[in-house]
GROMACS .gro file of C-alpha atoms in nm:
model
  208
    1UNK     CA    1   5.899  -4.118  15.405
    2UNK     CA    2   6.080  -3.833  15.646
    3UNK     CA    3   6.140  -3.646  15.330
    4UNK     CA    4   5.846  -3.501  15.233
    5UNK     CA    5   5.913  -3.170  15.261
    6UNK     CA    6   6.295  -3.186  15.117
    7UNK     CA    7   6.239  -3.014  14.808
    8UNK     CA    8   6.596  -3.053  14.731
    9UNK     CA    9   6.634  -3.387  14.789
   10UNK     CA   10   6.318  -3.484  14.595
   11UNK     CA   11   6.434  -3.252  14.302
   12UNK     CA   12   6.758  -3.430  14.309
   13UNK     CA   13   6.617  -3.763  14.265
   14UNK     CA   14   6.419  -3.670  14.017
   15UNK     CA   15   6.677  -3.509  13.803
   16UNK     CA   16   6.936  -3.778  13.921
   17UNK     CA   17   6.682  -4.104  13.843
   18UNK     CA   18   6.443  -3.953  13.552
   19UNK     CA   19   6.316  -4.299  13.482
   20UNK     CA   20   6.271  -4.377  13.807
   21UNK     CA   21   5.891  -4.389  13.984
   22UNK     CA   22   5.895  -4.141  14.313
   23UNK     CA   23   5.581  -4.192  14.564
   24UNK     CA   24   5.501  -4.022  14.838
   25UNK     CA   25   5.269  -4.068  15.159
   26UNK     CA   26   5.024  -3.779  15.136
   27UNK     CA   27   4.860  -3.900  15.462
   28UNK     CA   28   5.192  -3.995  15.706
   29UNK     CA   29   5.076  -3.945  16.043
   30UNK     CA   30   5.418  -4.074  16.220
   31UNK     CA   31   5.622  -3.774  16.421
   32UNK     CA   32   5.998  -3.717  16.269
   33UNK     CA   33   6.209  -3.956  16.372
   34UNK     CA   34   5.997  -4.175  16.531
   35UNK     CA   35   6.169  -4.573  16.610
   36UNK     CA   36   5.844  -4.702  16.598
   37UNK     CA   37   5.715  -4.581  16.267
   38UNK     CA   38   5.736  -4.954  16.166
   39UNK     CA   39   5.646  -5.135  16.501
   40UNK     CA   40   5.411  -4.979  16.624
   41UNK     CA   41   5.137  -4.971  16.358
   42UNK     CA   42   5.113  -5.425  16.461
   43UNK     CA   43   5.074  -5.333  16.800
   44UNK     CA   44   4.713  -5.142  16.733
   45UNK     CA   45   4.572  -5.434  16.508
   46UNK     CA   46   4.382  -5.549  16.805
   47UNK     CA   47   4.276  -5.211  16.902
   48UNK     CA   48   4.162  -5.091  16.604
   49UNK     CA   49   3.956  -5.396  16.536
   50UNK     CA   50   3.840  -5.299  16.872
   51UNK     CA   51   3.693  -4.953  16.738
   52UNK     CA   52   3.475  -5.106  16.496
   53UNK     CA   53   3.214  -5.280  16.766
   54UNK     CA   54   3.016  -5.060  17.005
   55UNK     CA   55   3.243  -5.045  17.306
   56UNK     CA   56   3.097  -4.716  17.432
   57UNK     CA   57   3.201  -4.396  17.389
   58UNK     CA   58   3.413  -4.376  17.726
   59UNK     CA   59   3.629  -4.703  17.602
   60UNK     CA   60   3.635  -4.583  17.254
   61UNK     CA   61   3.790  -4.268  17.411
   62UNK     CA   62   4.074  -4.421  17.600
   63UNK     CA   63   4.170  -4.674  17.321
   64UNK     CA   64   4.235  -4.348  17.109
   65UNK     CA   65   4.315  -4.093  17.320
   66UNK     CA   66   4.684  -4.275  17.360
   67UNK     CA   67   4.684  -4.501  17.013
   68UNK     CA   68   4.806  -4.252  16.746
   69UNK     CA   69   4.934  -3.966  16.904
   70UNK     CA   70   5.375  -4.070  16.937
   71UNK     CA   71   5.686  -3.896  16.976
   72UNK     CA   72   6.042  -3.961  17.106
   73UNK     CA   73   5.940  -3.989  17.454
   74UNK     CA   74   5.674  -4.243  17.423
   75UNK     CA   75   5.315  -4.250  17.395
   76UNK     CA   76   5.138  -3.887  17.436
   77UNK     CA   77   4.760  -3.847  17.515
   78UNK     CA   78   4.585  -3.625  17.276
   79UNK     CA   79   4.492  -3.288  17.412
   80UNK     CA   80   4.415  -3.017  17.191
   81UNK     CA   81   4.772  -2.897  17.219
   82UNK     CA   82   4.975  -3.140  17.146
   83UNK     CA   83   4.748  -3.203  16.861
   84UNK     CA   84   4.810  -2.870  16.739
   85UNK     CA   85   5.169  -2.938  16.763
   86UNK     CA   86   5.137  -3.264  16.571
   87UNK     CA   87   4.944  -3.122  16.247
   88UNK     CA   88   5.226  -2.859  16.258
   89UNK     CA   89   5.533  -3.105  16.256
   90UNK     CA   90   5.423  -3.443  16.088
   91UNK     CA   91   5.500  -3.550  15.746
   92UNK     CA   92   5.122  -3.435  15.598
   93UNK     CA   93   5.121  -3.343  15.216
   94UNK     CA   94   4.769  -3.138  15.231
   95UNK     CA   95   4.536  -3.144  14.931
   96UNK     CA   96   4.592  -2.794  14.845
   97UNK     CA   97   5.043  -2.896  14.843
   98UNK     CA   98   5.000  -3.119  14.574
   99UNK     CA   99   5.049  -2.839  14.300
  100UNK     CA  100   5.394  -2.772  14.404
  101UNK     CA  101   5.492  -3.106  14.407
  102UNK     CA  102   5.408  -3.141  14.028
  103UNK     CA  103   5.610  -2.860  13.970
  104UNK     CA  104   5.929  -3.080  14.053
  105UNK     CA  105   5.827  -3.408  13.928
  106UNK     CA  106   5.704  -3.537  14.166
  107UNK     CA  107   5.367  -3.675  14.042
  108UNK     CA  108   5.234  -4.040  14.228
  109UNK     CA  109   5.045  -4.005  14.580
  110UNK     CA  110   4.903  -4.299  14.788
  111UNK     CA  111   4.707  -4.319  15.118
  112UNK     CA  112   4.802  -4.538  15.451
  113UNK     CA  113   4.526  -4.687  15.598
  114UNK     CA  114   4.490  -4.974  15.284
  115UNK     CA  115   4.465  -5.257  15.548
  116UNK     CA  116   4.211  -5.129  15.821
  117UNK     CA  117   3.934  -5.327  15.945
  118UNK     CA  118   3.677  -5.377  15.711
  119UNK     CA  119   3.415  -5.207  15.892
  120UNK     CA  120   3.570  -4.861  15.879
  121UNK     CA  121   3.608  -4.883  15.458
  122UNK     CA  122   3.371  -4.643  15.405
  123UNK     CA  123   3.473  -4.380  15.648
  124UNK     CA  124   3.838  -4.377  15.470
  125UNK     CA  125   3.669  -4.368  15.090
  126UNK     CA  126   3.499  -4.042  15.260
  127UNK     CA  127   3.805  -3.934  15.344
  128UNK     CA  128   3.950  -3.986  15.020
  129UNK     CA  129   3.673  -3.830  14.877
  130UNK     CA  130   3.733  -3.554  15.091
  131UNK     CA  131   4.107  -3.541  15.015
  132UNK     CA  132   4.050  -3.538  14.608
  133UNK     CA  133   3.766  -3.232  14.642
  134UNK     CA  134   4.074  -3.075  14.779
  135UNK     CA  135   4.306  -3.086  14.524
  136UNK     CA  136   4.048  -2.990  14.259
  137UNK     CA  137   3.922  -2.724  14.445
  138UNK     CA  138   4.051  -2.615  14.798
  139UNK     CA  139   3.727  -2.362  14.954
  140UNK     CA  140   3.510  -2.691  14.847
  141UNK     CA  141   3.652  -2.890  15.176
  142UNK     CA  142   3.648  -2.500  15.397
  143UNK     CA  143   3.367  -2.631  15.637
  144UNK     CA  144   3.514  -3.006  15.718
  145UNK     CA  145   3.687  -3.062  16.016
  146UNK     CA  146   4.118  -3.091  15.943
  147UNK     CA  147   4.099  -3.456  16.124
  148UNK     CA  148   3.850  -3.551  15.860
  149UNK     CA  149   4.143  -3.580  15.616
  150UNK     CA  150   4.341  -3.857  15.773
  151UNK     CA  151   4.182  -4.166  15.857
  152UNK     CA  152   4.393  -4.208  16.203
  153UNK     CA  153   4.179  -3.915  16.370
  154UNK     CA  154   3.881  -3.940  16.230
  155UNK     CA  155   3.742  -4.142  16.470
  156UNK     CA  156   3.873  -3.954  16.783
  157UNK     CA  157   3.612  -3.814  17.000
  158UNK     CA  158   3.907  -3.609  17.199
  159UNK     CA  159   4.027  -3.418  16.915
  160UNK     CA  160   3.809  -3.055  16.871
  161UNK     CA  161   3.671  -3.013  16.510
  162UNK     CA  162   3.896  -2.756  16.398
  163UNK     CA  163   3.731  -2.663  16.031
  164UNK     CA  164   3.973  -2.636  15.781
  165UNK     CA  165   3.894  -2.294  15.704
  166UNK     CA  166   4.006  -2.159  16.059
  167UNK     CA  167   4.332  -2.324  16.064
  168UNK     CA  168   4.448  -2.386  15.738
  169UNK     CA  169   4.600  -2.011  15.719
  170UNK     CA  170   4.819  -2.060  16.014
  171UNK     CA  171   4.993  -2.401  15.944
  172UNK     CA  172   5.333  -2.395  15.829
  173UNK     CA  173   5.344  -2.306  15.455
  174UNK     CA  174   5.442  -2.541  15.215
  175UNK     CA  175   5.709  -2.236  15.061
  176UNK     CA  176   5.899  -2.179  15.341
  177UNK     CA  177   6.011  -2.587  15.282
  178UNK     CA  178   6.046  -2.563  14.925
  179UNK     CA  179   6.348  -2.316  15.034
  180UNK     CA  180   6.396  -2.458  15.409
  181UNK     CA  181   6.279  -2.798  15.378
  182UNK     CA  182   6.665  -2.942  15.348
  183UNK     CA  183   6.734  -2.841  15.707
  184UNK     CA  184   6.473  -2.953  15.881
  185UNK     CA  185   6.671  -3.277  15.968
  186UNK     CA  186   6.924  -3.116  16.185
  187UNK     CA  187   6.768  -2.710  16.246
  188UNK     CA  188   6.471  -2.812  16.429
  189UNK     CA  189   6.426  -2.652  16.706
  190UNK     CA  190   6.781  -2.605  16.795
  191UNK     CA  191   6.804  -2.312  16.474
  192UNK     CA  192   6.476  -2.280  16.354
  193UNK     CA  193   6.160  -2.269  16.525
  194UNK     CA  194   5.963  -2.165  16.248
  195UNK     CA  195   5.649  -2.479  16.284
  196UNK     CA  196   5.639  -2.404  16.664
  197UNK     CA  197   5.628  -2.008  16.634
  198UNK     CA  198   5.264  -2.139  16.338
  199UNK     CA  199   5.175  -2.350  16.690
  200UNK     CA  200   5.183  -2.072  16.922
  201UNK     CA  201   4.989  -1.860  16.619
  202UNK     CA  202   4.700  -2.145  16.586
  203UNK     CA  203   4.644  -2.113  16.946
  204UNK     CA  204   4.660  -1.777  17.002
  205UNK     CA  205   4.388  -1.748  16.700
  206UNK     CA  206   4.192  -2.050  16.795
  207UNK     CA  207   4.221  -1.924  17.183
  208UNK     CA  208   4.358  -2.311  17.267
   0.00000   0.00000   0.00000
């Protein structure tokens, strides 16, 4: 769902269908927008089975480096920029966002990642785990990498291990969508810049 952050839609719906279940992706990890949000998820089958045997580190690099990481334009390699960029824009309801949610209704969560290969079940339930120590208590998840919280980067060698702690104070805050969030769809970029102005901030603190 592209909506995740439209307060005012998801308040409407809730006061519009009361009886109605609402559920949201916590862990989305498609770019707004994207045309292949549907497509291209059976196009990495093959690779991801391909991440569970040992294929050395160099091939398990490649595979990843351009299998999750999408936009408009096509296929992006990850780099620690553009990842930067990416935890800044995509549709990610963090652990410690959940509380504001309740406060409009909004009260059922699920995961992606329900049909990966077998091999890497454990590695999500950890992530899960991980996920669920955050909404209980945020400073108990301070010292785990970000990546660590979505099973689509966990894996990926290329990606720095920026520890929650470091970064968590510069992403974009959950309040300024609560009162924002409706124009996201058609400000971004062209009238607000206000996730790439937390981008330039992450790198200038993280020295990207």
């Amino acid at each position: 769902m592209e909506n995740t952050r439209n307060f005012h839609l998801l308040s409407s719906l809730r006061k519009q269908f009361p009886k109605i279940s609402i559920e949201l992706i916590v862990n989305e990890v498609c770019t707004n927008g994207c045309p292949f949000r549907t497509q291209h998820h059976l196009s990495c089958t093959k690779d991801l089975d391909i991440l569970s045997f040992d294929v050395g580190v160099e091939r398990r690099q490649k595979i990843t480096s351009f299998l999750y990481l999408c936009s408009l334009g096509g296929w992006k390699e990850i780099t620690p920029h553009n990842y930067i960029e990416y935890i800044c824009t995509y549709n990610t309801i963090y652990p410690w966002d959940i509380k504001y949610y309740a406060k409009y209704g909004i009260n059922k969560f699920k995961f992606v990642g329900r049909d990966y290969p077998k091999q890497m079940s454990k590695s999500l339930l950890k992530n899960y785990e991980f996920y669920f120590m955050g909404i209980e208590d945020e400073s108990s998840i301070d010292n785990i990498p970000i990546k660590n919280l979505f099973s689509k980067y966990m894996f990926n060698e290329m990606i720095p291990d920026y520890l929650i702690k470091d970064i968590k104070p510069y992403l974009p805050s959950i309040k300024y969508f609560i009162k924002n969030g409706k124009d996201c769809i058609y400000k971004c970029r062209s009238q607000c810049k206000y996730c790439y102005s937390k981008i330039q901030l992450i790198e200038k603190k993280l020295r990207v």
